[in-house]
Coordinates of C-alpha atoms in Angstrom, one line a residue:
M652 CA -114.5 -259.8 -120.1
K653 CA -112.9 -257.7 -122.8
L654 CA -114.6 -254.6 -121.4
I655 CA -113.2 -255.3 -117.9
N656 CA -109.7 -255.8 -119.3
L657 CA -109.9 -252.6 -121.3
A658 CA -111.1 -250.7 -118.2
V659 CA -108.2 -252.0 -116.1
A660 CA -105.7 -251.2 -118.9
T661 CA -107.1 -247.7 -119.1
L662 CA -106.7 -247.2 -115.4
F663 CA -103.1 -248.3 -115.5
V664 CA -102.3 -245.9 -118.3
A665 CA -104.0 -243.0 -116.6
G666 CA -102.1 -243.7 -113.3
A667 CA -98.8 -244.0 -115.1
S668 CA -99.2 -240.7 -116.9
S669 CA -100.0 -238.8 -113.8
A670 CA -97.1 -240.4 -112.0
M671 CA -94.7 -239.2 -114.8
A672 CA -95.6 -235.5 -114.5
A673 CA -92.6 -233.4 -113.5
K674 CA -92.5 -232.3 -109.8
P675 CA -90.4 -229.6 -108.1
T676 CA -87.3 -231.0 -106.5
S677 CA -85.8 -227.8 -105.0
I678 CA -86.5 -224.1 -104.7
R679 CA -83.3 -222.0 -104.5
F680 CA -83.1 -218.3 -103.6
I681 CA -81.2 -216.4 -106.3
A682 CA -81.2 -212.6 -105.5
D683 CA -83.1 -209.6 -104.3
I684 CA -84.4 -207.3 -107.0
E685 CA -85.3 -203.6 -106.5
N686 CA -87.6 -202.1 -109.0
D687 CA -89.1 -198.6 -108.5
E688 CA -88.2 -198.8 -104.8
K689 CA -90.2 -202.1 -104.5
L690 CA -88.2 -205.1 -103.3
S691 CA -88.9 -208.5 -104.8
K692 CA -87.0 -211.8 -104.6
R693 CA -86.0 -214.2 -107.4
Y694 CA -86.0 -218.0 -107.0
E695 CA -85.1 -220.9 -109.2
I696 CA -87.3 -224.0 -109.2
Q697 CA -85.6 -227.3 -110.2
C698 CA -88.0 -229.8 -111.7
S699 CA -87.7 -233.6 -111.7
D700 CA -87.4 -233.5 -115.6
K701 CA -84.2 -231.4 -115.2
R702 CA -85.8 -228.1 -116.2
A703 CA -85.2 -224.9 -114.3
V704 CA -88.0 -222.3 -113.9
E705 CA -87.7 -218.8 -112.5
M706 CA -90.1 -217.7 -109.8
T707 CA -90.4 -214.2 -108.3
Q708 CA -91.8 -213.1 -104.9
T709 CA -93.5 -209.7 -105.2
S710 CA -93.6 -207.0 -102.5
S711 CA -97.2 -208.2 -101.7
N712 CA -95.8 -211.7 -100.8
E713 CA -97.2 -213.3 -103.9
F714 CA -95.2 -215.8 -105.9
C715 CA -95.3 -215.8 -109.7
A716 CA -93.9 -218.0 -112.4
L717 CA -94.3 -218.2 -116.2
V718 CA -96.5 -221.2 -117.0
G719 CA -96.9 -221.8 -120.7
E720 CA -97.5 -218.3 -122.0
E721 CA -99.3 -217.0 -118.8
N722 CA -97.9 -215.6 -115.6
Y723 CA -99.3 -217.7 -112.8
C724 CA -99.4 -216.1 -109.3
N725 CA -100.4 -217.4 -105.9
K726 CA -99.7 -216.7 -102.2
R727 CA -98.3 -220.2 -101.7
K728 CA -94.8 -221.0 -103.0
M729 CA -95.4 -224.7 -103.5
K730 CA -98.5 -224.3 -105.6
V731 CA -96.6 -222.1 -108.0
A732 CA -93.7 -224.5 -108.1
K733 CA -95.9 -227.5 -108.9
K734 CA -97.8 -225.6 -111.6
A735 CA -94.5 -224.4 -113.1
C736 CA -93.1 -227.9 -113.4
N737 CA -96.2 -229.5 -115.0

């Protein structure tokens, strides 16, 4: 019986921690940037934990954001936003 109670408690804790992960609440366009005649766009991601993360869209239509100490890039804007907020 104690094993079942421990398993149920573990499931509740695991579910609560994933539900508390920060999520993107908005993505706002900031400005166009021109570097070496290449045009890119800059966005700001607002996370549910009140953080703001910068994201850029390159000329090859790839979105990039600094995640931890690495630059994370993907073709899909929402994937980058979710990764940046976690």
